[in-house]
mmCIF file of C-alpha atoms in Angstrom:
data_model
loop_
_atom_site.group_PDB
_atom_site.id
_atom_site.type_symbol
_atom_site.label_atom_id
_atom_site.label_comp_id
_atom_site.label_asym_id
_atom_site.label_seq_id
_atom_site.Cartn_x
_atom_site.Cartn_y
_atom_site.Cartn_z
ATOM 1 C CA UNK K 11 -121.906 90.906 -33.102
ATOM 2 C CA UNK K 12 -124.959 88.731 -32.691
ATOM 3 C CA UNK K 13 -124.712 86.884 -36.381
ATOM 4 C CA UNK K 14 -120.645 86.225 -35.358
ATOM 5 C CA UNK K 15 -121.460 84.893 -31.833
ATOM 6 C CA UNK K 16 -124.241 82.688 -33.742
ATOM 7 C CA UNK K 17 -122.349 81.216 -36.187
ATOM 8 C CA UNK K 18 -119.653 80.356 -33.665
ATOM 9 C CA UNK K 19 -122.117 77.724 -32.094
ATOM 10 C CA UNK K 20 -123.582 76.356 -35.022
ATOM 11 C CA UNK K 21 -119.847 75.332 -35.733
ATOM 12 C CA UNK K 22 -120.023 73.802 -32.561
ATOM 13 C CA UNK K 23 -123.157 72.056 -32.768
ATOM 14 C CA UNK K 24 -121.623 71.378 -35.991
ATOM 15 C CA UNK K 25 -118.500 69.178 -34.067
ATOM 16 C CA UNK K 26 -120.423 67.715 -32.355
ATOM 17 C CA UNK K 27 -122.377 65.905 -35.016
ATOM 18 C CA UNK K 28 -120.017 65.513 -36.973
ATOM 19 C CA UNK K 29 -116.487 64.137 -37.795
ATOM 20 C CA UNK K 30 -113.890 66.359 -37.335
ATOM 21 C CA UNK K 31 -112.466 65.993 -41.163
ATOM 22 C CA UNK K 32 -116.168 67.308 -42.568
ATOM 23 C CA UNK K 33 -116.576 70.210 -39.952
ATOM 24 C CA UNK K 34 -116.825 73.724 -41.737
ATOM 25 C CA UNK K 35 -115.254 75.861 -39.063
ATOM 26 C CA UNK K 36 -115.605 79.083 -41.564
ATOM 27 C CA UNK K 37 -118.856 79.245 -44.083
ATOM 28 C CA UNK K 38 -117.805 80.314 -47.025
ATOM 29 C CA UNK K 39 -120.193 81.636 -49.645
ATOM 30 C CA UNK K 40 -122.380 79.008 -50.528
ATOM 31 C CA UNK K 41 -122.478 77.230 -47.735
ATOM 32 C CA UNK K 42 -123.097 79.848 -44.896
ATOM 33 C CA UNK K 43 -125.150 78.834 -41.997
ATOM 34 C CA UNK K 44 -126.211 75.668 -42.299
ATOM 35 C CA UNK K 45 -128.068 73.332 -39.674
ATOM 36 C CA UNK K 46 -125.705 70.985 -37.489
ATOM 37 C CA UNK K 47 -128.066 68.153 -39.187
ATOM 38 C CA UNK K 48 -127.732 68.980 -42.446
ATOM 39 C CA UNK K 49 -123.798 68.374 -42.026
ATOM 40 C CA UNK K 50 -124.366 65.036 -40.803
ATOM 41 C CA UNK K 51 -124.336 62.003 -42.719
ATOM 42 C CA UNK K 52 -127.272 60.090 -43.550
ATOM 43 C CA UNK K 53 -126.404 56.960 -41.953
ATOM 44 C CA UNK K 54 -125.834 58.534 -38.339
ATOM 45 C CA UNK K 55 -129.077 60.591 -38.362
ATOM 46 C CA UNK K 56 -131.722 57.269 -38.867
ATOM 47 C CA UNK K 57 -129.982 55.562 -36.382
ATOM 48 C CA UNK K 58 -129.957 58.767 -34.009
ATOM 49 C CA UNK K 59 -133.516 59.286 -34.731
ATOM 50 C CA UNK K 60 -134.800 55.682 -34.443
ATOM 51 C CA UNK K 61 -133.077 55.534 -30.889
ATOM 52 C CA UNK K 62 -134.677 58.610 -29.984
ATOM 53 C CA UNK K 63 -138.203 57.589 -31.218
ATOM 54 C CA UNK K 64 -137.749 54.034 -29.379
ATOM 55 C CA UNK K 65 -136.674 55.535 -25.729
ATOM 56 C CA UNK K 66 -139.824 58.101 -26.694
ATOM 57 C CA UNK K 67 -142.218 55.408 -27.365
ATOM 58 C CA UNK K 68 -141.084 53.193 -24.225
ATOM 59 C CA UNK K 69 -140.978 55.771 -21.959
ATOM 60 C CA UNK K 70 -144.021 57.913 -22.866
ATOM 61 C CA UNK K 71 -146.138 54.480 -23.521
ATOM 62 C CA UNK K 72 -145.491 52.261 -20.959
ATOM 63 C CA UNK K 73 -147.256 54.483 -18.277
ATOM 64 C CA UNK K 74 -149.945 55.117 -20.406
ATOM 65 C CA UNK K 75 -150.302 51.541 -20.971
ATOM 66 C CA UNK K 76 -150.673 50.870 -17.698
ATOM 67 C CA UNK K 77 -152.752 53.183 -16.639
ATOM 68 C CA UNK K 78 -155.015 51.904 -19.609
ATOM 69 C CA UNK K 79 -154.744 48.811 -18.199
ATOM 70 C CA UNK K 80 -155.304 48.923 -14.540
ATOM 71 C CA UNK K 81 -158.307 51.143 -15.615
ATOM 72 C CA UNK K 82 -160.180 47.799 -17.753
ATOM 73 C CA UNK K 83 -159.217 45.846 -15.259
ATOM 74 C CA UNK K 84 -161.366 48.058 -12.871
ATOM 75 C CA UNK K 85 -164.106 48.186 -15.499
ATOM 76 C CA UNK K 86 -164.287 44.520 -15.811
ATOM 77 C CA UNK K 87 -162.636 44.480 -19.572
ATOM 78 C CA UNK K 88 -160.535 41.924 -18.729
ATOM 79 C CA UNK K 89 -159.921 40.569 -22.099
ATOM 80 C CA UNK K 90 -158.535 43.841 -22.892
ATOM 81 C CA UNK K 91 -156.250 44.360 -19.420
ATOM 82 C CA UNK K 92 -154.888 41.102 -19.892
ATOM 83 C CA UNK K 93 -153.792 42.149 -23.436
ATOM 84 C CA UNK K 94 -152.404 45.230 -22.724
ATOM 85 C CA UNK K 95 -150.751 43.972 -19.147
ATOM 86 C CA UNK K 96 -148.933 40.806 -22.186
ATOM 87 C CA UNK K 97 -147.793 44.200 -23.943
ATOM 88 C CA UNK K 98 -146.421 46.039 -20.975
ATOM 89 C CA UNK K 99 -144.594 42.800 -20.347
ATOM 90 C CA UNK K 100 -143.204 42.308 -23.574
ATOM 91 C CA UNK K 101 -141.663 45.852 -23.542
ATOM 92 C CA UNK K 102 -139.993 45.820 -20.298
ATOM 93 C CA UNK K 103 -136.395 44.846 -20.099
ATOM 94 C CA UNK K 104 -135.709 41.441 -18.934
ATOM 95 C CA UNK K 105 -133.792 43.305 -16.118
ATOM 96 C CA UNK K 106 -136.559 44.370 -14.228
ATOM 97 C CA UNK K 107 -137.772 40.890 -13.167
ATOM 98 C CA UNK K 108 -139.953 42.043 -10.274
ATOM 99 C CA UNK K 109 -141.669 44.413 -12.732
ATOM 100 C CA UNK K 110 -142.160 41.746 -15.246
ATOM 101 C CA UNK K 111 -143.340 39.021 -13.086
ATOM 102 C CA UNK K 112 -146.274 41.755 -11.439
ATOM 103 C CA UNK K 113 -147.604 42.494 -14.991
ATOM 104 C CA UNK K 114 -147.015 38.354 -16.238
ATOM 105 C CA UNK K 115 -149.630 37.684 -12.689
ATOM 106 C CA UNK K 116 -152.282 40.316 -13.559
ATOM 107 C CA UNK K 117 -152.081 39.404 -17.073
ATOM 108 C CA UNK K 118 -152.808 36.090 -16.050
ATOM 109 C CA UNK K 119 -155.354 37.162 -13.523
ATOM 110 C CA UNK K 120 -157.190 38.904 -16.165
ATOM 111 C CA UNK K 121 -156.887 36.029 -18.529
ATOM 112 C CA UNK K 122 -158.165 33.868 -15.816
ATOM 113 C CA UNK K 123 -160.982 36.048 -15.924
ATOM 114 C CA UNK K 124 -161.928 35.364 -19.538
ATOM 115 C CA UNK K 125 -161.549 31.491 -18.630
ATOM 116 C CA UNK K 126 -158.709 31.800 -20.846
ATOM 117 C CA UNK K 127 -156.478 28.893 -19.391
ATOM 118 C CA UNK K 128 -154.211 28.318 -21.516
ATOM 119 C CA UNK K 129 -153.256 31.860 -21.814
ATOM 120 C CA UNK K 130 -153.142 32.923 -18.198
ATOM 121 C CA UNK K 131 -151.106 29.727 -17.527
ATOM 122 C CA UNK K 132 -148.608 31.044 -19.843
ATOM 123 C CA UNK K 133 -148.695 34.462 -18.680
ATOM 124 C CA UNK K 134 -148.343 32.141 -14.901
ATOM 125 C CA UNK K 135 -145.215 30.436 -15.695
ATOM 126 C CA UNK K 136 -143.397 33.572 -16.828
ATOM 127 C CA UNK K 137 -143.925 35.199 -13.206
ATOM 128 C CA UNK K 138 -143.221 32.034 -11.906
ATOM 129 C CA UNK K 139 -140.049 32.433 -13.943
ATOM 130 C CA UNK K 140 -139.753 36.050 -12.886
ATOM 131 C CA UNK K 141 -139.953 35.159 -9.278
ATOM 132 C CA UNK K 142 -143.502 36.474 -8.422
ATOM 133 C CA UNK K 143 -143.262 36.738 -4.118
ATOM 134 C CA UNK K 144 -146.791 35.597 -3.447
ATOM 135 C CA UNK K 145 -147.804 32.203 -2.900
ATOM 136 C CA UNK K 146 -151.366 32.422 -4.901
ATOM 137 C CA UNK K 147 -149.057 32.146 -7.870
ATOM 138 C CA UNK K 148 -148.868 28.320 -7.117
ATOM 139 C CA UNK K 149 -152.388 28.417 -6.308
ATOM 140 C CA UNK K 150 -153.519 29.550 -9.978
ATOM 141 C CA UNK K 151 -150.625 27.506 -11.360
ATOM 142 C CA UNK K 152 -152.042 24.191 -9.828
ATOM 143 C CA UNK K 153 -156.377 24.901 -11.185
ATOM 144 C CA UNK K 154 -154.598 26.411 -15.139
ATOM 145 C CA UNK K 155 -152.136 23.333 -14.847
ATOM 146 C CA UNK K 156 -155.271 21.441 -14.860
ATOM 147 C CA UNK K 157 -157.229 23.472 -17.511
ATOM 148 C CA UNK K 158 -154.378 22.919 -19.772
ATOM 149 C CA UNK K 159 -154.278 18.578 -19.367
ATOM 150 C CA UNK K 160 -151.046 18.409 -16.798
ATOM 151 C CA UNK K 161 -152.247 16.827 -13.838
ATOM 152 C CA UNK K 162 -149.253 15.861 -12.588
ATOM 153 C CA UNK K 163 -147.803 19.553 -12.852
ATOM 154 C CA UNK K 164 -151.378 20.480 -10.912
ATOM 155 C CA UNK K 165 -150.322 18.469 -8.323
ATOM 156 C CA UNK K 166 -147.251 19.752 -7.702
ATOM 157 C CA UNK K 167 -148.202 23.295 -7.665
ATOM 158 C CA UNK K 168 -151.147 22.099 -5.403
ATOM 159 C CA UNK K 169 -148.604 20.566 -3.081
ATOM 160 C CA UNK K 170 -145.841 23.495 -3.138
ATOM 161 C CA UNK K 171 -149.287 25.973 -2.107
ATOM 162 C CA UNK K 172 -150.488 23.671 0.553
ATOM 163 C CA UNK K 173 -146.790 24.149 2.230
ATOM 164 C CA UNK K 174 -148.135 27.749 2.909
ATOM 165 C CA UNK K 175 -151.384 27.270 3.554
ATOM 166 C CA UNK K 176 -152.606 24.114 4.634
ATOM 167 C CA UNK K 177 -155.841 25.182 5.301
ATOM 168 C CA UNK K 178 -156.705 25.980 0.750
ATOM 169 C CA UNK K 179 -159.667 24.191 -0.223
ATOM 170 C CA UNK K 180 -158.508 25.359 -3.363
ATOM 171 C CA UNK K 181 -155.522 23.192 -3.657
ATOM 172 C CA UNK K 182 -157.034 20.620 -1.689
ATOM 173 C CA UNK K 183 -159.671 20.539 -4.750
ATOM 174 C CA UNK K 184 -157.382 20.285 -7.143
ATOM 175 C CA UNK K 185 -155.512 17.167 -5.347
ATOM 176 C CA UNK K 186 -158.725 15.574 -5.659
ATOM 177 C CA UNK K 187 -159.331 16.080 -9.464
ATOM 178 C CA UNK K 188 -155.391 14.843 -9.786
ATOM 179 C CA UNK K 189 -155.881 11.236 -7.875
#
């Protein structure tokens, strides 16, 4: 009884693998009991696996990652936070904007850090372009505009962060070094 009932569902794991012209509903001597994946053609199963590993990897990684990363940023390894924070960004989907503009800021923050400018104003401009809520964002924009020889973009950024705080020596600083 139990060998019957257990071929009966490898036939069925067996349709569902496969098309319906190569399903063995009957083994027959030879072939008896074979695994659903050994019925299925080569070309299905990479894919199939390749998608599997890939949803694995992103969704097993990614809070690893950033758990990795929030803890060097904590230990003052900023090189290395702001290199995994570019990763985490690179691997989430461009429709999670809010996500992706929080991890292009710290990236940047942590580039800051290094006094790598021209890196953290890139990793700047893509939460800009993400739609990063707070205002610093303009703030670091305008003094790594600067770092990176665009004065006149400094200014502006300077200007746009003075509109929500007036009071920013900061961006008053960096008005100065524009004039």
């Amino acid at each position: 009884g139990s060998e019957r009932g257990r071929s009966h569902s490898r036939s069925a794991l067996c349709r569902l693998y496969t098309p319906a012209s190569r399903v063995a509903t009957k083994p027959t001597g030879t072939q008896a009991h074979s695994h659903p994946l050994e019925v299925m053609p080569r070309t299905r199963i990479i894919p199939l696996l390749l998608l599997l590993g890939w949803a694995l990897v992103v969704t097993s990684c990614s809070p690893r990652l950033e758990r990795e990363a929030e803890l060097a940023e904590r230990r003052g390894e900023y090189h290395r936070a702001a290199e995994l924070y570019r990763r985490l960004y690179t691997q989430t989907p461009a429709k999670h904007a809010s996500l992706r503009a929080n991890l292009a800021f710290r990236a940047g923050e942590n580039a800051r850090r290094t006094r790598a400018v021209a890196s953290a104003h890139t990793s700047y401009l893509a939460a800009l372009r993400h739609h990063y809520p707070d205002s610093l964002l303009l703030l670091r924009l305008s003094e790594t505009s600067l770092g990176v020889g665009a004065p006149e973009q400094a200014k502006a950024f300077a200007l746009r962060y003075l509109s929500h705080d007036s009071t920013s020596r900061e961006a008053r600083r960096v008005l100065e070094s524009t004039s």
